[in-house]
Coordinates of C-alpha atoms and ligand atoms in Angstrom, one line a residue:
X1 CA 0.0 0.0 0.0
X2 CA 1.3 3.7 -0.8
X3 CA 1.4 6.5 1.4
X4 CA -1.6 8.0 2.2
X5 CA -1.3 11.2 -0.1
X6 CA -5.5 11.5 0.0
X7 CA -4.9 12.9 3.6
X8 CA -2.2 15.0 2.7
X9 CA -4.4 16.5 -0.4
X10 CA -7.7 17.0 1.9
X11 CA -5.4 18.7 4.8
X12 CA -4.2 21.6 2.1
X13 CA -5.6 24.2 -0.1
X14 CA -7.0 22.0 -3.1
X15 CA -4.1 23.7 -5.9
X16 CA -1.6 23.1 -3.4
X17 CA -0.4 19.5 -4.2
X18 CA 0.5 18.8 -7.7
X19 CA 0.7 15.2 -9.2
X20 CA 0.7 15.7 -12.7
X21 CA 3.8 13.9 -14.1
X22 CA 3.9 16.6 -16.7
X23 CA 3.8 18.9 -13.8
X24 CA 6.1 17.2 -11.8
X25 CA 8.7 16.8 -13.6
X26 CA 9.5 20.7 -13.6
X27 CA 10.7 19.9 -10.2
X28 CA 12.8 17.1 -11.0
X29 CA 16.1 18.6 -11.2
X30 CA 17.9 21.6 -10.3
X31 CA 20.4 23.2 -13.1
X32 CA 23.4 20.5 -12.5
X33 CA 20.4 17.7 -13.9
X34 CA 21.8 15.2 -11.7
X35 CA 21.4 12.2 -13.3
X36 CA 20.5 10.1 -10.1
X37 CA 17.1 12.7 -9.7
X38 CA 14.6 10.6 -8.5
X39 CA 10.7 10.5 -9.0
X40 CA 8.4 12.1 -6.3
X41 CA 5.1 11.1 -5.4
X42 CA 3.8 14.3 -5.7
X43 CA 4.8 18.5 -5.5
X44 CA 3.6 20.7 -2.6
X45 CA 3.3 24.5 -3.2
X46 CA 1.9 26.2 0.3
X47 CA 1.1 29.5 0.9
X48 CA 2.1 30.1 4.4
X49 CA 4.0 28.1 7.2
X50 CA 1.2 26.5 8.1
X51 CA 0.6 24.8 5.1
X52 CA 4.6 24.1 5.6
X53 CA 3.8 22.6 8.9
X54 CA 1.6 20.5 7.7
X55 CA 3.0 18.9 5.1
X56 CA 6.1 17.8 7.2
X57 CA 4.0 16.9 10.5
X58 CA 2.4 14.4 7.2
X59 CA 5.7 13.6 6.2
X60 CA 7.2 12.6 9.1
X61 CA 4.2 10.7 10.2
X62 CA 4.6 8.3 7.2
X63 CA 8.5 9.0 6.7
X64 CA 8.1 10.5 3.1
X65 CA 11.8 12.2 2.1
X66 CA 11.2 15.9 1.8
X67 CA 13.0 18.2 -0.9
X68 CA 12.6 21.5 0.1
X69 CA 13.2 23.6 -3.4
X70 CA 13.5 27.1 -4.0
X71 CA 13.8 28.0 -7.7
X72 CA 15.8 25.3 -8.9
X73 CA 18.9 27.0 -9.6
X74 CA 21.1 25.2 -7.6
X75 CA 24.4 23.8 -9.5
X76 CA 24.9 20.9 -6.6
X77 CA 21.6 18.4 -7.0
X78 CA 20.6 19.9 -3.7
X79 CA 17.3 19.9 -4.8
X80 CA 16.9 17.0 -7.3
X81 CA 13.9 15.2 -6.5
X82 CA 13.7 12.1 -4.2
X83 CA 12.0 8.7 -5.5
X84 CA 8.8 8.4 -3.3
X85 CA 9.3 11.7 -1.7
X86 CA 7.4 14.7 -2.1
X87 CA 9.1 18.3 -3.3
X88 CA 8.4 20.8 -0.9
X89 CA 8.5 24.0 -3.6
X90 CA 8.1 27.5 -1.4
X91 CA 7.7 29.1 -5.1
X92 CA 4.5 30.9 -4.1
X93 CA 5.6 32.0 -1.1
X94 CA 6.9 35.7 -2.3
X95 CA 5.8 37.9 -0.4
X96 CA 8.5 41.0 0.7
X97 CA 8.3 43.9 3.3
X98 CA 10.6 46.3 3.5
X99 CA 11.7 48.0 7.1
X100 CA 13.2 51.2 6.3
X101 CA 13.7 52.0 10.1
X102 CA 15.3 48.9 11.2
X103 CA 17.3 48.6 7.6
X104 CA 15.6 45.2 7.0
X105 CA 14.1 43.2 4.3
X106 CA 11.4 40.5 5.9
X107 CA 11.0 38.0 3.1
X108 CA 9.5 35.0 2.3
X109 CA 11.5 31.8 1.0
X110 CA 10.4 32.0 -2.9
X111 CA 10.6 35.7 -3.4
X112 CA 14.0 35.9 -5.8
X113 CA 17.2 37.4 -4.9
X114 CA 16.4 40.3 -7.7
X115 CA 13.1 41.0 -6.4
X116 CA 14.2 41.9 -2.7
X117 CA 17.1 44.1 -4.4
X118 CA 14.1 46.4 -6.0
X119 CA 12.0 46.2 -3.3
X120 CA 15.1 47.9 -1.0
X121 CA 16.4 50.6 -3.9
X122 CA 12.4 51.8 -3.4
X123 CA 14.1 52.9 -0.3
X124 CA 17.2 53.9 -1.1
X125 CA 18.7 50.5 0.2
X126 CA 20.7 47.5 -1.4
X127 CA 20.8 43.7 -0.6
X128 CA 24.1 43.3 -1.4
X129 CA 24.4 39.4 -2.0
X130 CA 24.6 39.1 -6.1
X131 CA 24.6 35.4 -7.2
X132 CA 25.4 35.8 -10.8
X133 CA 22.3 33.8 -10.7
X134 CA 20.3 36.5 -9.4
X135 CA 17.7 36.8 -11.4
X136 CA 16.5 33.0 -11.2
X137 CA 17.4 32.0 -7.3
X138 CA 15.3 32.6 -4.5
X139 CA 16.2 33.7 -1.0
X140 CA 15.2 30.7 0.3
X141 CA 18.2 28.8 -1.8
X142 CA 20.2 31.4 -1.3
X143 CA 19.9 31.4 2.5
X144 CA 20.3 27.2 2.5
X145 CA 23.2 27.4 0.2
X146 CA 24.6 30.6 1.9
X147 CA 25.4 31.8 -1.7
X148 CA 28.1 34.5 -2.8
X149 CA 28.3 36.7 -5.9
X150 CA 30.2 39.3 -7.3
X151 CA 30.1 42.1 -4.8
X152 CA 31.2 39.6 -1.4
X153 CA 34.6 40.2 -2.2
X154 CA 33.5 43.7 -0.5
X155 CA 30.5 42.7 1.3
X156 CA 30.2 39.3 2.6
X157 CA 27.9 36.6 1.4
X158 CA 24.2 35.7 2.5
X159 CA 25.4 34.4 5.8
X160 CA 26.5 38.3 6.7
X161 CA 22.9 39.2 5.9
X162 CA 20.6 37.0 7.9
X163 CA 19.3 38.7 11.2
X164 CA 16.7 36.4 11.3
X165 CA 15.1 32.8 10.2
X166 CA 11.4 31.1 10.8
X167 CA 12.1 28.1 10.2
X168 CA 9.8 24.4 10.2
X169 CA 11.3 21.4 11.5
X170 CA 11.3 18.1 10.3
X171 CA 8.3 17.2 12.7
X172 CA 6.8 20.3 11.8
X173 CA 7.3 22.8 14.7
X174 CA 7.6 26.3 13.8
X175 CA 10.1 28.0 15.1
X176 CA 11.9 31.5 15.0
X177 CA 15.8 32.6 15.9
X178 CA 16.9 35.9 15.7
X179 CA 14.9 39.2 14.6
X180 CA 16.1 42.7 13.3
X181 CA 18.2 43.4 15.7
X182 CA 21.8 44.2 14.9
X183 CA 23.4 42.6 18.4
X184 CA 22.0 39.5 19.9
X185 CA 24.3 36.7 21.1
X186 CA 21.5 35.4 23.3
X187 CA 21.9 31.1 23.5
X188 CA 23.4 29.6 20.9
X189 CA 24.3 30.8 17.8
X190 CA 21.6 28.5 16.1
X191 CA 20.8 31.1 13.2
X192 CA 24.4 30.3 11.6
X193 CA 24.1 26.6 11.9
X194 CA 20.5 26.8 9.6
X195 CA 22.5 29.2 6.7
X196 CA 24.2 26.9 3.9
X197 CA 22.2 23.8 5.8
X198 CA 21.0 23.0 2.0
X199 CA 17.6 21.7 3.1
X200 CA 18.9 19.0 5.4
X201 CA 18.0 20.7 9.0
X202 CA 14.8 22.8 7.9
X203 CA 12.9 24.3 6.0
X204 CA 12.9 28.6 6.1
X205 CA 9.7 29.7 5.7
X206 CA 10.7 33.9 6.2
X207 CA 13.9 35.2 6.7
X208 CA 14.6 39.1 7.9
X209 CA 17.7 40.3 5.8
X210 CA 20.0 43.3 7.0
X211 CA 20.3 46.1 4.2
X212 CA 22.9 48.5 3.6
X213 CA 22.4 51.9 2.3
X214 CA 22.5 52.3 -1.7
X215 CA 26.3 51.6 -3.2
X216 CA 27.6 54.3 -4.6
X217 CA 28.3 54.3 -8.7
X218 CA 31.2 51.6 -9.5
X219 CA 34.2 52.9 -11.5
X220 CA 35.5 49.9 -13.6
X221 CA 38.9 48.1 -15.1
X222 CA 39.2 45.4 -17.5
X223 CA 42.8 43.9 -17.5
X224 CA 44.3 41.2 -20.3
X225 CA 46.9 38.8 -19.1
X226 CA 49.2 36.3 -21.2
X227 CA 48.6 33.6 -18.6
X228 CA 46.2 32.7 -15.6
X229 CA 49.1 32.5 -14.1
X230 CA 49.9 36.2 -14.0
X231 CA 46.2 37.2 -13.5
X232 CA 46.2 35.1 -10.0
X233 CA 49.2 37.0 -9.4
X234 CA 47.4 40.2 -9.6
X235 CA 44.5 39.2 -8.0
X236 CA 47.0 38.4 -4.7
X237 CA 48.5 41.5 -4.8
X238 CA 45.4 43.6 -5.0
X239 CA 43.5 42.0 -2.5
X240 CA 46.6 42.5 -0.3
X241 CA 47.1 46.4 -1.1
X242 CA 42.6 46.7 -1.0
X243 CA 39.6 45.6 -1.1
X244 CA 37.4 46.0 -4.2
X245 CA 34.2 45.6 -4.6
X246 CA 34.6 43.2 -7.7
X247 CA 37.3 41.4 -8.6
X248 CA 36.4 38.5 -11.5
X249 CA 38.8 36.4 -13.7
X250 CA 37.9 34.7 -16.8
X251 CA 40.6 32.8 -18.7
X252 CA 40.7 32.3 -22.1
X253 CA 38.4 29.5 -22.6
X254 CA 35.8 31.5 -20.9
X255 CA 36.2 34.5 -22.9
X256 CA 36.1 32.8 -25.6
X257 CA 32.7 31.1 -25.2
X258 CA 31.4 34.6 -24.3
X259 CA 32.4 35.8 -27.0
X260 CA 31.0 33.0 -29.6
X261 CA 27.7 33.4 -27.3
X262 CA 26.9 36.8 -27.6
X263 CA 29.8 39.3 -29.2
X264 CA 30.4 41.5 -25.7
X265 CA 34.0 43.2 -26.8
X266 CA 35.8 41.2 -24.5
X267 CA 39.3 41.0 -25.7
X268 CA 39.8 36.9 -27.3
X269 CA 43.6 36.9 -27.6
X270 CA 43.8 37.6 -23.8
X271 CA 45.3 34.4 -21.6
X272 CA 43.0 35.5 -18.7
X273 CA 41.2 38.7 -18.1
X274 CA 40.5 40.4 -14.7
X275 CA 37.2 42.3 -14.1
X276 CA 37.7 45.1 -11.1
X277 CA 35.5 47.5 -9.6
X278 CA 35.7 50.2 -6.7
X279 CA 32.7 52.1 -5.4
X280 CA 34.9 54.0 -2.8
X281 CA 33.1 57.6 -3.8
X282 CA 35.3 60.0 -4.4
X283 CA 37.7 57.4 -4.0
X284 CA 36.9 54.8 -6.6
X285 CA 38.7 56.3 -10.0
X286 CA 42.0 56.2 -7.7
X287 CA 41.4 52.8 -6.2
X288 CA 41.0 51.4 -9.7
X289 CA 44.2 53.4 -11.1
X290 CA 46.0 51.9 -8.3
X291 CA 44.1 48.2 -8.7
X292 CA 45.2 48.9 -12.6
X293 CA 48.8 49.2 -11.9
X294 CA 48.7 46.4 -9.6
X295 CA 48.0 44.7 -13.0
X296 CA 50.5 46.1 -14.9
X297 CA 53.2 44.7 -12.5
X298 CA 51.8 41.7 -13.0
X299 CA 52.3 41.4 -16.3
X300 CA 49.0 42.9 -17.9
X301 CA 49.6 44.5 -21.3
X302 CA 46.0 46.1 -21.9
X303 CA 44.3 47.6 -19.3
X304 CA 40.7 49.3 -19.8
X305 CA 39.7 51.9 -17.7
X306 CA 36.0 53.5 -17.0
X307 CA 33.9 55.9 -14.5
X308 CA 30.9 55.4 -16.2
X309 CA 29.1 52.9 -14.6
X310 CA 26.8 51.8 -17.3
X311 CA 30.1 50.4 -19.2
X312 CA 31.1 49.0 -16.2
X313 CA 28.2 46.7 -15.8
X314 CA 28.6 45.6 -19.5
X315 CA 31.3 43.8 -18.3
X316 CA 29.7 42.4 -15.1
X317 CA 27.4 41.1 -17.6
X318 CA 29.6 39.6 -20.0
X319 CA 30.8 37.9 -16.7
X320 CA 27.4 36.2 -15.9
X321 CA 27.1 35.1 -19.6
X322 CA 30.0 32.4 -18.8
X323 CA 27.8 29.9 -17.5
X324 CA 25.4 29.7 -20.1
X325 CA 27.8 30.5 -22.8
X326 CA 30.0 27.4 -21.7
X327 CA 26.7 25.2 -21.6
X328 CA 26.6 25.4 -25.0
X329 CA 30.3 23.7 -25.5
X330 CA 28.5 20.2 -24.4
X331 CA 27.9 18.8 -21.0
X332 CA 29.4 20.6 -17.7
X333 CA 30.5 19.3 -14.4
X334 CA 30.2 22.4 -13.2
X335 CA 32.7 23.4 -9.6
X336 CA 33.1 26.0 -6.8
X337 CA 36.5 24.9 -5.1
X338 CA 38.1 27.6 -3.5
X339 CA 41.6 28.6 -1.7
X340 CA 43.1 30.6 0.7
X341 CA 44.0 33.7 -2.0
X342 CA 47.8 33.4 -1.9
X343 CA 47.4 29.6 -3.4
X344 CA 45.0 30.5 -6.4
X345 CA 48.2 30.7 -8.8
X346 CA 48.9 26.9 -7.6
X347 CA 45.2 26.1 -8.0
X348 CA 44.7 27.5 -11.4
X349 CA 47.8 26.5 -13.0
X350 CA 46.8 22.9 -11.4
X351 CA 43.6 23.2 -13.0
X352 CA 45.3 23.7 -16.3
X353 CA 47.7 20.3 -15.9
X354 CA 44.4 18.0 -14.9
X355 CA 42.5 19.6 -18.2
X356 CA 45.8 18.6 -20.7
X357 CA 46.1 15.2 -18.6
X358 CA 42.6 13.8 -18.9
X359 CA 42.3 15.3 -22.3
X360 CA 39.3 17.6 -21.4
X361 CA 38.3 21.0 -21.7
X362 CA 38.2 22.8 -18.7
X363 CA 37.5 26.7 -18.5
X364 CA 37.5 28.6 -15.6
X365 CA 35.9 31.7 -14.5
X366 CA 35.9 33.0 -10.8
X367 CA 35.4 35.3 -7.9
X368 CA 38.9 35.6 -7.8
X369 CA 39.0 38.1 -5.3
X370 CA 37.3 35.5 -2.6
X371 CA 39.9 32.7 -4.0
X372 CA 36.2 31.0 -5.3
X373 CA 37.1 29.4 -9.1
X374 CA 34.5 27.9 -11.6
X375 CA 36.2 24.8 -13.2
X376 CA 33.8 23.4 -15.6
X377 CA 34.7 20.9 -16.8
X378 CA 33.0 20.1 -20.6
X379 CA 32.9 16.9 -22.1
X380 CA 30.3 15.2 -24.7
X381 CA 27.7 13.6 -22.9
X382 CA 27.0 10.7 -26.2
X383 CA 30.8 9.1 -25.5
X384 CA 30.9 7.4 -22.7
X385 CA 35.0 7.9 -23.0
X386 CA 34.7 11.5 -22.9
X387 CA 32.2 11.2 -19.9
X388 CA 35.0 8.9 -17.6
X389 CA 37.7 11.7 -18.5
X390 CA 35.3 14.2 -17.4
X391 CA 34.6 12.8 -13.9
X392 CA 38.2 11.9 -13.4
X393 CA 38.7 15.6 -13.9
X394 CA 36.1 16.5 -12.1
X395 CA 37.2 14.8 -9.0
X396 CA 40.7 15.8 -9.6
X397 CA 40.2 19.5 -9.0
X398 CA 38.9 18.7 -5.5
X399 CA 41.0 16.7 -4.8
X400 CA 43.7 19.0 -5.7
X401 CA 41.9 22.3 -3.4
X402 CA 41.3 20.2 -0.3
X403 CA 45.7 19.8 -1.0
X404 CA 45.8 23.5 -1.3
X405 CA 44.1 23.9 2.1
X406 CA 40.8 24.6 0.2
X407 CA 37.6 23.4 -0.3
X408 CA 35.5 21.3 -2.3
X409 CA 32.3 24.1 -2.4
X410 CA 32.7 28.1 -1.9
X411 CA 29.5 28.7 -2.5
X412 CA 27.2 26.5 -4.4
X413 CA 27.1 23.6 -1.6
X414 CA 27.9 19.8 -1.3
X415 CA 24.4 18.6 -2.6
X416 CA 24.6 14.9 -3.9
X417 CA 27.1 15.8 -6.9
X418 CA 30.0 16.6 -4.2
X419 CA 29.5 14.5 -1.4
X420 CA 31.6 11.3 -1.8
X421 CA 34.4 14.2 -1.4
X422 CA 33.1 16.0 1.8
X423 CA 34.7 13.5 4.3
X424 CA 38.3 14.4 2.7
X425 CA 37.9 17.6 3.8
X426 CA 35.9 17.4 7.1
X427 CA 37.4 14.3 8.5
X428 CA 36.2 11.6 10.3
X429 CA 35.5 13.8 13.6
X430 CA 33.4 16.5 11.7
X431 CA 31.6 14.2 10.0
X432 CA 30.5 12.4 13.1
X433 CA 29.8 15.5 14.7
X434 CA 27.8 17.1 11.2
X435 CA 25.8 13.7 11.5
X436 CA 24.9 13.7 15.4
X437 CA 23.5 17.1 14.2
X438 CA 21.5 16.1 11.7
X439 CA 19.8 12.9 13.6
X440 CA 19.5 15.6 16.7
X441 CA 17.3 17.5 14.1
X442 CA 16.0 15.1 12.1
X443 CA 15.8 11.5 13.5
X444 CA 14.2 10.5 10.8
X445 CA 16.1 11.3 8.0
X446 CA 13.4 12.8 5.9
X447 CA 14.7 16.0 5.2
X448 CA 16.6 16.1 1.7
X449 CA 18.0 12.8 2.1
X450 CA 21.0 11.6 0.2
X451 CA 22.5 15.7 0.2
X452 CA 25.3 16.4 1.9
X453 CA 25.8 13.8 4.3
Ligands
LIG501 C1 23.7 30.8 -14.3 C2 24.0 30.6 -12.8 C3 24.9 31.3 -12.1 C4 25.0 31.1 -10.7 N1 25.9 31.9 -10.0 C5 26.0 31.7 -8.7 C6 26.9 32.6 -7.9 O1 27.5 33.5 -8.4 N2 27.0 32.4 -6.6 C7 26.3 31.3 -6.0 O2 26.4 31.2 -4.8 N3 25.5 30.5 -6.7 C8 25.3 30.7 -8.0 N4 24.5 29.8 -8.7 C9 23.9 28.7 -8.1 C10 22.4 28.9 -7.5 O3 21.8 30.0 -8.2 C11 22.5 29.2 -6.0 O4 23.0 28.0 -5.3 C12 21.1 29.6 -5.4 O5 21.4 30.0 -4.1 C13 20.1 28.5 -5.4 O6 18.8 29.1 -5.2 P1 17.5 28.4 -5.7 O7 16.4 29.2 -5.2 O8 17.5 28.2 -7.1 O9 17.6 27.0 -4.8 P2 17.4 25.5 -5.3 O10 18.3 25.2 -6.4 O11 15.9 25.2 -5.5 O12 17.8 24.8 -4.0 C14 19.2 24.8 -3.5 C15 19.3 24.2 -2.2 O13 18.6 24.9 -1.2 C16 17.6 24.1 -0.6 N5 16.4 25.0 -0.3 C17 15.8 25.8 -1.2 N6 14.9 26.5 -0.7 C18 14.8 26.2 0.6 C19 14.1 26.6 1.8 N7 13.1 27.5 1.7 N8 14.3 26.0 3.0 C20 15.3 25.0 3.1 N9 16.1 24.6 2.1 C21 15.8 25.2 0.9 C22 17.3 23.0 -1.5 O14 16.9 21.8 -0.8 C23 18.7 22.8 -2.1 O15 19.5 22.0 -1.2 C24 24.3 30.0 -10.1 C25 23.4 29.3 -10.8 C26 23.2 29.5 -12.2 C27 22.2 28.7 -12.9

């Protein structure tokens, strides 16, 4: 006998569980497309935390596997679906207010990163976290991923923005930690243990996000490099002399697949290119003539230079073009592995040997100024040759952070496509501990089983 989704159906709003297989399978996958997505018995969409409650108090009742899914953006498998599970999608829960007084943003999970940025500048304030993905993700993801961007370099990533969580348990008991309040070190610092959980520990049903005031206009440079080599260079010199509030490599690879994608002016015969901003005021054309000669000694030939902020954010742009542009090369195993800033030379030139010793293609763009790098790795999905080479590289580049005193994710998470590599850089003794967590939290293992751990 199946589980009894009748009750589940007559306990909730009658649109808010969707069984359609043509329906369903929308909320399959996440970007990555993890092959090992499973089959769920059925989508649930609520409206509020009580319909959130619900649904888990049913879940754990009959011990269905939740997937609690945001927009499906993720580049882990952190949300592909679970056979015989249920997807617990907060898409329709959207709704945003904005606390001009207490500089806060209270949201709710489904609302997307580049909604709650327009809802502050309506106030002359700015949610500074920018996944390049920011158009598509939702808080929600971003909060259970603890995603960076461009501008953390600068600013921090989600983590840094959190004040406050409501969050429903695996046995469905609401609860809320923290609030807008700047200072509050009262108990444990729970909130923190819930950001970058990936949907293993909870689900967030509204989160209160510290604003900033407005950033000022950005003053831009574009730098070529020969080699990757030299760019990393720059990149640890500047970040040791400043701190910018963009600093972005593509290498050649990249710029090129930018370039084939949509003809941005980017320069092709550059061996890496370094995207830099300052929006110090008064201060930002000097920061980047200082960032610019940085370059220079670090063997840049051409080095563009612009106040105007509108040309600036061409560039950004050509930046987020990378991932889609490279998608169209073939298959991606797509990584986040980051280092400690004076080892990205060692990490990048290492990225170059594992791409000419398993014979694949791997171009790299990054958040350079965070020591966060995008390997992807691109191989053609129809031979199965290609495929092997592809993994081996794939698990190479981890392999060859966590040496560099790294790590396997920056930013995007562990999800399922990561996690046969977490224990190599946890250890045994973090693992245990990460896993008495989870069991204290969720004895049953329902939520978002088979991520992370
Ligand atoms: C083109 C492109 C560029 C990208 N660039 C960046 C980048 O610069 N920086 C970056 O950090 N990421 C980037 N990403 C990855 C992705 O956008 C982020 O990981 C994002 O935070 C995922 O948000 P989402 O709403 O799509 O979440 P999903 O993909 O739906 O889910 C991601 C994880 O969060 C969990 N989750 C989602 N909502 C909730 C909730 N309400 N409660 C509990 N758990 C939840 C899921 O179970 C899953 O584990 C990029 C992706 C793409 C496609």
């Amino acid at each position: 006998m199946g589980p009894p989704l009748d009750e589940l159906v007559g306990a909730l709003p009658a649109d808010a569980v969707v069984t359609d297989p043509v329906l369903v399978e929308n909320y399959r996958y996440d970007w990555a497309r993890d092959p090992g997505a499973g089959v769920p018995l059925a989508v649930v969409r609520p409206r509020n935390t009580g319909e959130v409650q619900v649904a888990m108090r049913w879940a754990s009742a009959h011990r269905i596997p939740v997937v609690p899914r945001g927009a499906g953006s993720g580049l882990s498998g952190g949300s592909s679906a679970v056979d015989g599970g249920i997807v617990l999608s907060l898409d329709r829960m959207r709704d945003i207010l904005i606390d001009p007084d207490c500089r806060v943003a209270i949201v709710e999970p489904g609302a997307l990163n580049a909604a709650v940025k327009a809802a502050a500048r309506e106030y002359g304030l700015w949610y500074p976290p920018d996944p390049s993905s920011f158009e598509l993700c939702s808080i929600g993801g971003n909060i259970a991923t603890n995603a960076g961007g461009l501008c953390c370099v600068k600013y921090g990533v989600t983590t840094d923005y959190v004040l406050g969580l409501d969050l429903v348990l695996a046995d469905g008991t609401a609860i809320s930690l923290g609030g807008p309040r700047l200072k509050d070190v009262a108990g444990l610092s729970l909130l923190k243990l819930f950001v970058g959980s990936e949907g293993t520990l909870a689900v967030v049903t509204r989160a209160v996000l510290r604003l900033v005031p407005a950033q000022l206009p950005a003053s831009t440079m574009v730098a070529s490099f020969p080699t990757v080599a030299a760019a990393a260079e720059a990149v640890v010199s500047i970040t040791r002399a400043m701190r910018p509030a963009m600093l972005e490599l593509m290498d050649s690879a990249s710029i090129n697949a930018v370039e084939d994608y949509a003809s941005m002016g980017l320069d092709r015969r550059a061996g890496a290119l370094l995207l830099g901003q300052s929006d110090a005021g008064g201060g930002a054309s000097a920061e980047v003539a200082r960032m610019a000669e940085l370059c220079e000694a670090a063997g840049a030939g051409d080095v563009f230079r612009t106040d105007d902020p509108a040309e600036g954010e061409a560039f950004a742009v050509a930046r987020r073009a990378a991932f889609p542009a490279i998608e169209k090369r073939g298959s991606i195993l797509l990584e986040d592995v980051g280092v400690p800033i004076p080892k990205l030379p060692a990490l990048l030139t290492g990225i170059e040997a594992i791409a000419a010793r398993t014979g694949v293609e791997i171009p790299v763009v990054a958040h350079a100024g965070d020591g966060n790098t995008h390997p992807i790795v691109v191989y053609d999905i129809t031979d199965p040759d290609s495929a092997a080479r592809a993994r081996t590289a794939f698990d190479e580049v981890m392999r060859l952070a966590i040496s560099l005193g790294g790590t396997i994710t920056g930013e995007h998470g562990v999800g399922r496509l990561k996690k046969a590599h977490l224990p190599d850089q946890l250890g045994p003794d973090v693992m245990a501990l990460t896993r008495r967590i989870k069991d204290a939290l969720d004895p049953l293992g329902i939520l978002n089983p088979g991520a992370v751990l």
